[in-house]
mmCIF file of N, CA and C in Angstrom:
data_model
loop_
_atom_site.group_PDB
_atom_site.id
_atom_site.type_symbol
_atom_site.label_atom_id
_atom_site.label_comp_id
_atom_site.label_asym_id
_atom_site.label_seq_id
_atom_site.Cartn_x
_atom_site.Cartn_y
_atom_site.Cartn_z
ATOM 1 N N MET A 76 -20.017 -4.834 -166.969
ATOM 2 C CA MET A 76 -20.746 -3.629 -166.781
ATOM 3 C C MET A 76 -20.801 -3.311 -165.287
ATOM 4 N N ILE A 77 -20.392 -2.073 -164.990
ATOM 5 C CA ILE A 77 -20.359 -1.648 -163.591
ATOM 6 C C ILE A 77 -21.473 -0.625 -163.377
ATOM 7 N N LEU A 78 -22.297 -0.908 -162.416
ATOM 8 C CA LEU A 78 -23.392 0.009 -162.079
ATOM 9 C C LEU A 78 -22.989 0.883 -160.897
ATOM 10 N N LYS A 79 -23.314 2.156 -161.014
ATOM 11 C CA LYS A 79 -23.006 3.074 -159.916
ATOM 12 C C LYS A 79 -24.178 3.074 -158.934
ATOM 13 N N LYS A 80 -23.821 3.103 -157.675
ATOM 14 C CA LYS A 80 -24.857 3.182 -156.638
ATOM 15 C C LYS A 80 -25.282 4.635 -156.464
ATOM 16 N N ARG A 81 -26.554 4.838 -156.367
ATOM 17 C CA ARG A 81 -27.079 6.186 -156.158
ATOM 18 C C ARG A 81 -27.337 6.398 -154.669
ATOM 19 N N ALA A 82 -26.965 7.553 -154.199
ATOM 20 C CA ALA A 82 -27.169 7.865 -152.782
ATOM 21 C C ALA A 82 -28.603 8.358 -152.585
ATOM 22 N N HIS A 83 -29.322 7.696 -151.739
ATOM 23 C CA HIS A 83 -30.713 8.065 -151.473
ATOM 24 C C HIS A 83 -30.864 8.815 -150.153
ATOM 25 N N SER A 84 -29.866 8.793 -149.327
ATOM 26 C CA SER A 84 -29.985 9.424 -148.014
ATOM 27 C C SER A 84 -30.104 10.942 -148.125
ATOM 28 N N GLY A 85 -29.525 11.560 -149.100
ATOM 29 C CA GLY A 85 -29.601 13.013 -149.280
ATOM 30 C C GLY A 85 -31.004 13.470 -149.598
ATOM 31 N N SER A 86 -31.726 12.740 -150.387
ATOM 32 C CA SER A 86 -33.082 13.147 -150.746
ATOM 33 C C SER A 86 -34.035 13.030 -149.559
ATOM 34 N N GLY A 87 -33.786 12.128 -148.643
ATOM 35 C CA GLY A 87 -34.604 12.001 -147.433
ATOM 36 C C GLY A 87 -34.453 13.215 -146.529
ATOM 37 N N ILE A 88 -33.234 13.685 -146.387
ATOM 38 C CA ILE A 88 -32.976 14.871 -145.564
ATOM 39 C C ILE A 88 -33.603 16.099 -146.208
ATOM 40 N N GLU A 89 -33.499 16.215 -147.524
ATOM 41 C CA GLU A 89 -34.109 17.340 -148.234
ATOM 42 C C GLU A 89 -35.622 17.349 -148.035
ATOM 43 N N LEU A 90 -36.223 16.197 -148.079
ATOM 44 C CA LEU A 90 -37.664 16.091 -147.875
ATOM 45 C C LEU A 90 -38.055 16.548 -146.464
ATOM 46 N N ILE A 91 -37.270 16.168 -145.471
ATOM 47 C CA ILE A 91 -37.542 16.585 -144.091
ATOM 48 C C ILE A 91 -37.399 18.095 -143.953
ATOM 49 N N ILE A 92 -36.369 18.674 -144.562
ATOM 50 C CA ILE A 92 -36.155 20.124 -144.490
ATOM 51 C C ILE A 92 -37.298 20.864 -145.178
ATOM 52 N N ILE A 93 -37.686 20.431 -146.353
ATOM 53 C CA ILE A 93 -38.787 21.073 -147.079
ATOM 54 C C ILE A 93 -40.090 20.958 -146.283
ATOM 55 N N GLY A 94 -40.347 19.794 -145.733
ATOM 56 C CA GLY A 94 -41.550 19.601 -144.911
ATOM 57 C C GLY A 94 -41.550 20.505 -143.690
ATOM 58 N N SER A 95 -40.389 20.660 -143.056
ATOM 59 C CA SER A 95 -40.279 21.528 -141.877
ATOM 60 C C SER A 95 -40.536 22.988 -142.237
ATOM 61 N N VAL A 96 -39.996 23.439 -143.363
ATOM 62 C CA VAL A 96 -40.198 24.818 -143.800
ATOM 63 C C VAL A 96 -41.679 25.063 -144.099
ATOM 64 N N ILE A 97 -42.316 24.144 -144.788
ATOM 65 C CA ILE A 97 -43.745 24.279 -145.092
ATOM 66 C C ILE A 97 -44.563 24.300 -143.801
ATOM 67 N N PHE A 98 -44.213 23.440 -142.857
ATOM 68 C CA PHE A 98 -44.900 23.404 -141.566
ATOM 69 C C PHE A 98 -44.774 24.748 -140.843
ATOM 70 N N LEU A 99 -43.581 25.330 -140.816
ATOM 71 C CA LEU A 99 -43.367 26.628 -140.170
ATOM 72 C C LEU A 99 -44.161 27.736 -140.853
ATOM 73 N N ILE A 100 -44.231 27.702 -142.169
ATOM 74 C CA ILE A 100 -45.004 28.704 -142.906
ATOM 75 C C ILE A 100 -46.488 28.591 -142.562
ATOM 76 N N VAL A 101 -47.013 27.379 -142.536
ATOM 77 C CA VAL A 101 -48.428 27.163 -142.214
ATOM 78 C C VAL A 101 -48.725 27.625 -140.784
ATOM 79 N N ILE A 102 -47.867 27.276 -139.834
ATOM 80 C CA ILE A 102 -48.061 27.688 -138.440
ATOM 81 C C ILE A 102 -48.022 29.212 -138.328
ATOM 82 N N SER A 103 -47.103 29.856 -139.043
ATOM 83 C CA SER A 103 -47.006 31.324 -139.024
ATOM 84 C C SER A 103 -48.280 31.966 -139.552
ATOM 85 N N ILE A 104 -48.819 31.433 -140.622
ATOM 86 C CA ILE A 104 -50.061 31.964 -141.192
ATOM 87 C C ILE A 104 -51.215 31.807 -140.202
ATOM 88 N N ILE A 105 -51.302 30.663 -139.549
ATOM 89 C CA ILE A 105 -52.364 30.427 -138.566
ATOM 90 C C ILE A 105 -52.254 31.418 -137.412
ATOM 91 N N ILE A 106 -51.045 31.655 -136.927
ATOM 92 C CA ILE A 106 -50.841 32.598 -135.820
ATOM 93 C C ILE A 106 -51.247 34.010 -136.230
ATOM 94 N N ILE A 107 -50.872 34.427 -137.428
ATOM 95 C CA ILE A 107 -51.217 35.769 -137.911
ATOM 96 C C ILE A 107 -52.727 35.925 -138.034
ATOM 97 N N VAL A 108 -53.404 34.923 -138.576
ATOM 98 C CA VAL A 108 -54.862 34.983 -138.739
ATOM 99 C C VAL A 108 -55.546 35.048 -137.374
ATOM 100 N N GLN A 109 -55.083 34.247 -136.407
ATOM 101 C CA GLN A 109 -55.678 34.272 -135.075
ATOM 102 C C GLN A 109 -55.468 35.624 -134.401
ATOM 103 N N LYS A 110 -54.301 36.199 -134.574
ATOM 104 C CA LYS A 110 -54.015 37.507 -133.981
ATOM 105 C C LYS A 110 -54.931 38.578 -134.568
ATOM 106 N N GLU A 111 -55.100 38.561 -135.888
ATOM 107 C CA GLU A 111 -55.976 39.534 -136.549
ATOM 108 C C GLU A 111 -57.424 39.357 -136.096
ATOM 109 N N THR A 112 -57.872 38.119 -135.992
ATOM 110 C CA THR A 112 -59.238 37.839 -135.555
ATOM 111 C C THR A 112 -59.447 38.306 -134.123
ATOM 112 N N GLY A 113 -58.489 38.016 -133.246
ATOM 113 C CA GLY A 113 -58.581 38.445 -131.852
ATOM 114 C C GLY A 113 -58.615 39.952 -131.725
ATOM 115 N N GLU A 114 -57.800 40.638 -132.508
ATOM 116 C CA GLU A 114 -57.763 42.099 -132.464
ATOM 117 C C GLU A 114 -59.076 42.701 -132.964
ATOM 118 N N SER A 115 -59.654 42.107 -134.000
ATOM 119 C CA SER A 115 -60.928 42.634 -134.505
ATOM 120 C C SER A 115 -62.046 42.407 -133.487
ATOM 121 N N LYS A 116 -62.010 41.293 -132.753
ATOM 122 C CA LYS A 116 -63.008 41.042 -131.703
ATOM 123 C C LYS A 116 -62.864 42.066 -130.582
ATOM 124 N N ARG A 117 -61.612 42.366 -130.200
ATOM 125 C CA ARG A 117 -61.369 43.366 -129.159
ATOM 126 C C ARG A 117 -61.885 44.737 -129.606
ATOM 127 N N GLN A 118 -61.635 45.078 -130.857
ATOM 128 C CA GLN A 118 -62.089 46.364 -131.389
ATOM 129 C C GLN A 118 -63.618 46.432 -131.397
ATOM 130 N N GLU A 119 -64.252 45.332 -131.762
ATOM 131 C CA GLU A 119 -65.721 45.275 -131.778
ATOM 132 C C GLU A 119 -66.285 45.456 -130.369
ATOM 133 N N LEU A 120 -65.684 44.780 -129.379
ATOM 134 C CA LEU A 120 -66.139 44.925 -127.997
ATOM 135 C C LEU A 120 -65.926 46.351 -127.494
ATOM 136 N N TYR A 121 -64.808 46.969 -127.887
ATOM 137 C CA TYR A 121 -64.529 48.350 -127.489
ATOM 138 C C TYR A 121 -65.596 49.293 -128.052
ATOM 139 N N GLN A 122 -65.964 49.078 -129.301
ATOM 140 C CA GLN A 122 -66.997 49.916 -129.920
ATOM 141 C C GLN A 122 -68.354 49.721 -129.241
ATOM 142 N N GLU A 123 -68.681 48.481 -128.897
ATOM 143 C CA GLU A 123 -69.952 48.215 -128.222
ATOM 144 C C GLU A 123 -69.964 48.819 -126.819
ATOM 145 N N ALA A 124 -68.832 48.741 -126.114
ATOM 146 C CA ALA A 124 -68.733 49.387 -124.801
ATOM 147 C C ALA A 124 -68.872 50.900 -124.963
ATOM 148 N N GLY A 125 -68.339 51.428 -126.057
ATOM 149 C CA GLY A 125 -68.477 52.854 -126.351
ATOM 150 C C GLY A 125 -69.923 53.264 -126.550
ATOM 151 N N LYS A 126 -70.733 52.374 -127.107
ATOM 152 C CA LYS A 126 -72.161 52.673 -127.280
ATOM 153 C C LYS A 126 -72.850 52.819 -125.922
ATOM 154 N N VAL A 127 -72.480 51.946 -124.977
ATOM 155 C CA VAL A 127 -73.025 52.068 -123.621
ATOM 156 C C VAL A 127 -72.546 53.381 -123.002
ATOM 157 N N GLY A 128 -71.270 53.702 -123.220
ATOM 158 C CA GLY A 128 -70.729 54.972 -122.734
ATOM 159 C C GLY A 128 -71.451 56.167 -123.325
ATOM 160 N N ASN A 129 -71.822 56.077 -124.598
ATOM 161 C CA ASN A 129 -72.550 57.172 -125.252
ATOM 162 C C ASN A 129 -73.933 57.387 -124.640
ATOM 163 N N ILE A 130 -74.586 56.305 -124.247
ATOM 164 C CA ILE A 130 -75.892 56.425 -123.586
ATOM 165 C C ILE A 130 -75.733 57.249 -122.308
ATOM 166 N N ILE A 131 -74.732 56.897 -121.514
ATOM 167 C CA ILE A 131 -74.497 57.585 -120.239
ATOM 168 C C ILE A 131 -74.103 59.041 -120.485
ATOM 169 N N SER A 132 -73.183 59.241 -121.405
ATOM 170 C CA SER A 132 -72.700 60.592 -121.719
ATOM 171 C C SER A 132 -73.830 61.495 -122.210
ATOM 172 N N THR A 133 -74.679 60.959 -123.067
ATOM 173 C CA THR A 133 -75.809 61.729 -123.598
ATOM 174 C C THR A 133 -76.759 62.146 -122.484
ATOM 175 N N GLU A 134 -77.055 61.227 -121.579
ATOM 176 C CA GLU A 134 -77.968 61.551 -120.475
ATOM 177 C C GLU A 134 -77.378 62.621 -119.561
ATOM 178 N N VAL A 135 -76.087 62.525 -119.269
ATOM 179 C CA VAL A 135 -75.440 63.532 -118.419
ATOM 180 C C VAL A 135 -75.436 64.890 -119.120
ATOM 181 N N GLU A 136 -75.121 64.902 -120.410
ATOM 182 C CA GLU A 136 -75.103 66.166 -121.164
ATOM 183 C C GLU A 136 -76.495 66.777 -121.282
ATOM 184 N N ASN A 137 -77.516 65.943 -121.463
ATOM 185 C CA ASN A 137 -78.896 66.454 -121.511
ATOM 186 C C ASN A 137 -79.271 67.113 -120.185
ATOM 187 N N ALA A 138 -78.916 66.450 -119.085
ATOM 188 C CA ALA A 138 -79.217 67.019 -117.768
ATOM 189 C C ALA A 138 -78.448 68.320 -117.560
ATOM 190 N N LYS A 139 -77.190 68.312 -117.920
ATOM 191 C CA LYS A 139 -76.331 69.491 -117.735
ATOM 192 C C LYS A 139 -76.835 70.687 -118.541
ATOM 193 N N SER A 140 -77.277 70.449 -119.759
ATOM 194 C CA SER A 140 -77.677 71.553 -120.641
ATOM 195 C C SER A 140 -79.104 72.045 -120.405
ATOM 196 N N SER A 141 -79.864 71.343 -119.580
ATOM 197 C CA SER A 141 -81.235 71.804 -119.325
ATOM 198 C C SER A 141 -81.189 73.093 -118.499
ATOM 199 N N PRO A 142 -82.087 74.042 -118.794
ATOM 200 C CA PRO A 142 -82.021 75.350 -118.131
ATOM 201 C C PRO A 142 -82.396 75.327 -116.644
ATOM 202 N N GLY A 143 -83.233 74.436 -116.242
ATOM 203 C CA GLY A 143 -83.675 74.393 -114.842
ATOM 204 C C GLY A 143 -83.496 72.999 -114.280
ATOM 205 N N THR A 144 -84.492 72.583 -113.509
ATOM 206 C CA THR A 144 -84.431 71.223 -112.972
ATOM 207 C C THR A 144 -84.709 70.220 -114.087
ATOM 208 N N TYR A 145 -84.220 69.002 -113.881
ATOM 209 C CA TYR A 145 -84.318 67.974 -114.917
ATOM 210 C C TYR A 145 -84.436 66.635 -114.217
ATOM 211 N N SER A 146 -85.296 65.774 -114.716
ATOM 212 C CA SER A 146 -85.427 64.428 -114.181
ATOM 213 C C SER A 146 -85.838 63.495 -115.309
ATOM 214 N N ARG A 147 -85.176 62.367 -115.363
ATOM 215 C CA ARG A 147 -85.477 61.422 -116.440
ATOM 216 C C ARG A 147 -84.965 60.039 -116.056
ATOM 217 N N LYS A 148 -85.670 59.017 -116.551
ATOM 218 C CA LYS A 148 -85.195 57.638 -116.401
ATOM 219 C C LYS A 148 -84.543 57.220 -117.709
ATOM 220 N N PHE A 149 -83.439 56.478 -117.596
ATOM 221 C CA PHE A 149 -82.785 55.946 -118.791
ATOM 222 C C PHE A 149 -82.290 54.536 -118.506
ATOM 223 N N PHE A 150 -82.120 53.782 -119.571
ATOM 224 C CA PHE A 150 -81.771 52.367 -119.452
ATOM 225 C C PHE A 150 -80.344 52.122 -119.931
ATOM 226 N N VAL A 151 -79.571 51.441 -119.085
ATOM 227 C CA VAL A 151 -78.223 50.991 -119.441
ATOM 228 C C VAL A 151 -78.328 49.481 -119.673
ATOM 229 N N PRO A 152 -77.910 48.982 -120.842
ATOM 230 C CA PRO A 152 -78.060 47.553 -121.156
ATOM 231 C C PRO A 152 -77.439 46.631 -120.099
ATOM 232 N N GLU A 153 -78.066 45.478 -119.918
ATOM 233 C CA GLU A 153 -77.589 44.485 -118.949
ATOM 234 C C GLU A 153 -76.345 43.750 -119.446
ATOM 235 N N THR A 154 -76.242 43.569 -120.770
ATOM 236 C CA THR A 154 -75.098 42.869 -121.363
ATOM 237 C C THR A 154 -74.619 43.634 -122.597
ATOM 238 N N ILE A 155 -73.404 43.313 -123.018
ATOM 239 C CA ILE A 155 -72.856 43.858 -124.257
ATOM 240 C C ILE A 155 -72.612 42.679 -125.187
ATOM 241 N N ASN A 156 -73.345 42.625 -126.285
ATOM 242 C CA ASN A 156 -73.267 41.491 -127.224
ATOM 243 C C ASN A 156 -73.446 40.155 -126.510
ATOM 244 N N GLY A 157 -74.352 40.108 -125.550
ATOM 245 C CA GLY A 157 -74.621 38.877 -124.815
ATOM 246 C C GLY A 157 -73.584 38.548 -123.755
ATOM 247 N N ARG A 158 -72.633 39.427 -123.516
ATOM 248 C CA ARG A 158 -71.578 39.189 -122.522
ATOM 249 C C ARG A 158 -71.800 40.089 -121.308
ATOM 250 N N GLU A 159 -71.512 39.525 -120.148
ATOM 251 C CA GLU A 159 -71.568 40.316 -118.923
ATOM 252 C C GLU A 159 -70.454 41.353 -118.952
ATOM 253 N N TYR A 160 -70.682 42.478 -118.297
ATOM 254 C CA TYR A 160 -69.650 43.506 -118.204
ATOM 255 C C TYR A 160 -69.724 44.183 -116.847
ATOM 256 N N VAL A 161 -68.668 44.921 -116.524
ATOM 257 C CA VAL A 161 -68.599 45.642 -115.259
ATOM 258 C C VAL A 161 -68.740 47.128 -115.556
ATOM 259 N N LEU A 162 -69.608 47.781 -114.806
ATOM 260 C CA LEU A 162 -69.842 49.220 -114.928
ATOM 261 C C LEU A 162 -69.414 49.852 -113.611
ATOM 262 N N TYR A 163 -68.409 50.719 -113.663
ATOM 263 C CA TYR A 163 -67.846 51.309 -112.453
ATOM 264 C C TYR A 163 -67.791 52.824 -112.596
ATOM 265 N N HIS A 164 -68.390 53.542 -111.640
ATOM 266 C CA HIS A 164 -68.406 55.012 -111.655
ATOM 267 C C HIS A 164 -67.569 55.508 -110.485
ATOM 268 N N LYS A 165 -66.523 56.262 -110.809
ATOM 269 C CA LYS A 165 -65.640 56.822 -109.784
ATOM 270 C C LYS A 165 -65.405 58.294 -110.101
ATOM 271 N N LYS A 166 -66.031 59.173 -109.347
ATOM 272 C CA LYS A 166 -65.929 60.630 -109.503
ATOM 273 C C LYS A 166 -66.183 61.070 -110.940
ATOM 274 N N THR A 167 -65.138 61.388 -111.704
ATOM 275 C CA THR A 167 -65.337 61.903 -113.067
ATOM 276 C C THR A 167 -65.160 60.833 -114.138
ATOM 277 N N GLU A 168 -65.009 59.587 -113.734
ATOM 278 C CA GLU A 168 -64.796 58.498 -114.701
ATOM 279 C C GLU A 168 -65.890 57.448 -114.601
ATOM 280 N N VAL A 169 -66.265 56.943 -115.749
ATOM 281 C CA VAL A 169 -67.100 55.747 -115.828
ATOM 282 C C VAL A 169 -66.271 54.733 -116.602
ATOM 283 N N ILE A 170 -66.037 53.574 -115.991
ATOM 284 C CA ILE A 170 -65.220 52.543 -116.619
ATOM 285 C C ILE A 170 -66.120 51.359 -116.951
ATOM 286 N N ILE A 171 -66.091 50.968 -118.217
ATOM 287 C CA ILE A 171 -66.883 49.836 -118.703
ATOM 288 C C ILE A 171 -65.890 48.769 -119.142
ATOM 289 N N THR A 172 -65.939 47.595 -118.495
ATOM 290 C CA THR A 172 -65.006 46.516 -118.807
ATOM 291 C C THR A 172 -65.783 45.289 -119.265
ATOM 292 N N VAL A 173 -65.470 44.810 -120.467
ATOM 293 C CA VAL A 173 -66.106 43.610 -121.012
ATOM 294 C C VAL A 173 -65.025 42.717 -121.614
ATOM 295 N N SER A 174 -64.948 41.485 -121.138
ATOM 296 C CA SER A 174 -63.986 40.485 -121.631
ATOM 297 C C SER A 174 -62.564 41.037 -121.723
ATOM 298 N N GLY A 175 -62.139 41.752 -120.699
ATOM 299 C CA GLY A 175 -60.780 42.283 -120.663
ATOM 300 C C GLY A 175 -60.570 43.571 -121.438
ATOM 301 N N VAL A 176 -61.602 44.054 -122.110
ATOM 302 C CA VAL A 176 -61.512 45.306 -122.867
ATOM 303 C C VAL A 176 -62.105 46.412 -121.997
ATOM 304 N N GLU A 177 -61.338 47.482 -121.810
ATOM 305 C CA GLU A 177 -61.761 48.570 -120.932
ATOM 306 C C GLU A 177 -62.048 49.837 -121.735
ATOM 307 N N TYR A 178 -63.205 50.419 -121.489
ATOM 308 C CA TYR A 178 -63.598 51.683 -122.107
ATOM 309 C C TYR A 178 -63.767 52.695 -120.980
ATOM 310 N N VAL A 179 -63.074 53.828 -121.082
ATOM 311 C CA VAL A 179 -63.133 54.853 -120.039
ATOM 312 C C VAL A 179 -63.844 56.081 -120.592
ATOM 313 N N LEU A 180 -64.821 56.551 -119.840
ATOM 314 C CA LEU A 180 -65.606 57.729 -120.201
ATOM 315 C C LEU A 180 -65.414 58.777 -119.108
ATOM 316 N N PHE A 181 -65.096 59.995 -119.503
ATOM 317 C CA PHE A 181 -64.948 61.087 -118.542
ATOM 318 C C PHE A 181 -66.230 61.912 -118.540
ATOM 319 N N ILE A 182 -66.768 62.137 -117.341
ATOM 320 C CA ILE A 182 -68.027 62.871 -117.218
ATOM 321 C C ILE A 182 -67.842 64.086 -116.311
ATOM 322 N N ASP A 183 -68.863 64.914 -116.269
ATOM 323 C CA ASP A 183 -68.870 66.146 -115.483
ATOM 324 C C ASP A 183 -68.580 65.851 -114.005
ATOM 325 N N PRO A 184 -67.743 66.658 -113.360
ATOM 326 C CA PRO A 184 -67.427 66.417 -111.944
ATOM 327 C C PRO A 184 -68.604 66.662 -110.999
ATOM 328 N N ASN A 185 -69.671 67.283 -111.473
ATOM 329 C CA ASN A 185 -70.850 67.532 -110.633
ATOM 330 C C ASN A 185 -71.816 66.352 -110.597
ATOM 331 N N VAL A 186 -71.439 65.225 -111.182
ATOM 332 C CA VAL A 186 -72.302 64.041 -111.195
ATOM 333 C C VAL A 186 -72.024 63.211 -109.944
ATOM 334 N N ASN A 187 -73.075 62.928 -109.197
ATOM 335 C CA ASN A 187 -72.975 62.121 -107.975
ATOM 336 C C ASN A 187 -73.899 60.918 -108.095
ATOM 337 N N GLY A 188 -73.629 59.910 -107.304
ATOM 338 C CA GLY A 188 -74.506 58.753 -107.268
ATOM 339 C C GLY A 188 -73.836 57.510 -107.812
ATOM 340 N N VAL A 189 -74.668 56.524 -108.077
ATOM 341 C CA VAL A 189 -74.176 55.219 -108.507
ATOM 342 C C VAL A 189 -74.878 54.812 -109.796
ATOM 343 N N LEU A 190 -74.098 54.629 -110.839
ATOM 344 C CA LEU A 190 -74.646 54.096 -112.091
ATOM 345 C C LEU A 190 -74.794 52.594 -111.958
ATOM 346 N N LYS A 191 -75.804 52.057 -112.582
ATOM 347 C CA LYS A 191 -75.994 50.606 -112.551
ATOM 348 C C LYS A 191 -76.566 50.152 -113.884
ATOM 349 N N LYS A 192 -76.476 48.863 -114.123
ATOM 350 C CA LYS A 192 -77.118 48.286 -115.302
ATOM 351 C C LYS A 192 -78.623 48.322 -115.070
ATOM 352 N N GLY A 193 -79.366 48.465 -116.143
ATOM 353 C CA GLY A 193 -80.821 48.535 -116.014
ATOM 354 C C GLY A 193 -81.275 49.978 -115.956
ATOM 355 N N TRP A 194 -82.387 50.195 -115.279
ATOM 356 C CA TRP A 194 -82.975 51.540 -115.217
ATOM 357 C C TRP A 194 -82.251 52.407 -114.201
ATOM 358 N N ASN A 195 -81.967 53.640 -114.604
ATOM 359 C CA ASN A 195 -81.330 54.652 -113.766
ATOM 360 C C ASN A 195 -82.181 55.912 -113.815
ATOM 361 N N THR A 196 -82.175 56.672 -112.737
ATOM 362 C CA THR A 196 -82.856 57.959 -112.702
ATOM 363 C C THR A 196 -81.804 59.048 -112.557
ATOM 364 N N ILE A 197 -81.842 60.015 -113.457
ATOM 365 C CA ILE A 197 -80.913 61.135 -113.409
ATOM 366 C C ILE A 197 -81.709 62.397 -113.099
ATOM 367 N N GLU A 198 -81.202 63.194 -112.158
ATOM 368 C CA GLU A 198 -81.880 64.420 -111.755
ATOM 369 C C GLU A 198 -80.871 65.549 -111.651
ATOM 370 N N LYS A 199 -81.263 66.698 -112.156
ATOM 371 C CA LYS A 199 -80.426 67.892 -112.039
ATOM 372 C C LYS A 199 -81.171 68.916 -111.202
ATOM 373 N N THR A 200 -80.457 69.496 -110.247
ATOM 374 C CA THR A 200 -81.006 70.593 -109.456
ATOM 375 C C THR A 200 -80.081 71.789 -109.610
ATOM 376 N N GLY A 201 -80.628 72.962 -109.488
ATOM 377 C CA GLY A 201 -79.832 74.176 -109.613
ATOM 378 C C GLY A 201 -80.117 74.868 -110.928
ATOM 379 N N ASN A 202 -79.161 75.710 -111.340
ATOM 380 C CA ASN A 202 -79.327 76.441 -112.596
ATOM 381 C C ASN A 202 -78.150 76.144 -113.527
ATOM 382 N N ALA A 203 -77.995 76.937 -114.569
ATOM 383 C CA ALA A 203 -76.977 76.651 -115.585
ATOM 384 C C ALA A 203 -75.553 76.785 -115.064
ATOM 385 N N THR A 204 -75.332 77.616 -114.050
ATOM 386 C CA THR A 204 -73.962 77.826 -113.564
ATOM 387 C C THR A 204 -73.671 77.103 -112.259
ATOM 388 N N SER A 205 -74.682 76.856 -111.458
ATOM 389 C CA SER A 205 -74.499 76.170 -110.182
ATOM 390 C C SER A 205 -75.507 75.026 -110.110
ATOM 391 N N TYR A 206 -75.025 73.834 -110.308
ATOM 392 C CA TYR A 206 -75.941 72.702 -110.400
ATOM 393 C C TYR A 206 -75.310 71.444 -109.810
ATOM 394 N N SER A 207 -76.168 70.462 -109.590
ATOM 395 C CA SER A 207 -75.748 69.140 -109.142
ATOM 396 C C SER A 207 -76.556 68.114 -109.927
ATOM 397 N N ILE A 208 -75.877 67.088 -110.407
ATOM 398 C CA ILE A 208 -76.550 66.015 -111.146
ATOM 399 C C ILE A 208 -76.439 64.749 -110.306
ATOM 400 N N ASN A 209 -77.576 64.170 -109.985
ATOM 401 C CA ASN A 209 -77.604 62.963 -109.164
ATOM 402 C C ASN A 209 -78.167 61.802 -109.965
ATOM 403 N N ILE A 210 -77.516 60.665 -109.826
ATOM 404 C CA ILE A 210 -77.985 59.443 -110.485
ATOM 405 C C ILE A 210 -78.312 58.428 -109.401
ATOM 406 N N ASN A 211 -79.562 57.977 -109.382
ATOM 407 C CA ASN A 211 -80.046 56.964 -108.440
ATOM 408 C C ASN A 211 -79.831 57.350 -106.977
ATOM 409 N N ILE A 212 -80.006 58.619 -106.652
ATOM 410 C CA ILE A 212 -79.895 59.044 -105.245
ATOM 411 C C ILE A 212 -81.276 59.419 -104.757
#
């Protein structure tokens, strides 16, 4: 009786190939999930920065639309979702940057002064057609 030898080396290579393919699939899924999570966090921070922008925009629009002189104090949050952020006012732009996410707000060119975190005072002088809006001046 003659017994045939079975080759076992082929099944070892197949196992390595199958394991490698499964490993690549798992790594791909992890990368996709992390990317989606990171993007949703960025979107959330952008929306929260937009809320701070809305506070500023509303105050400027209220001052602009008032028929005569206007003066009011308003509060700009110190943090966004517990994170520090940068608030920068340059002529007609207010830029809010939090954790690498930038929100840009365009405001009236008649706005002068320096926006800051915390309490701000906004004042309008003039009338409906010729006016100046000052913040913290």
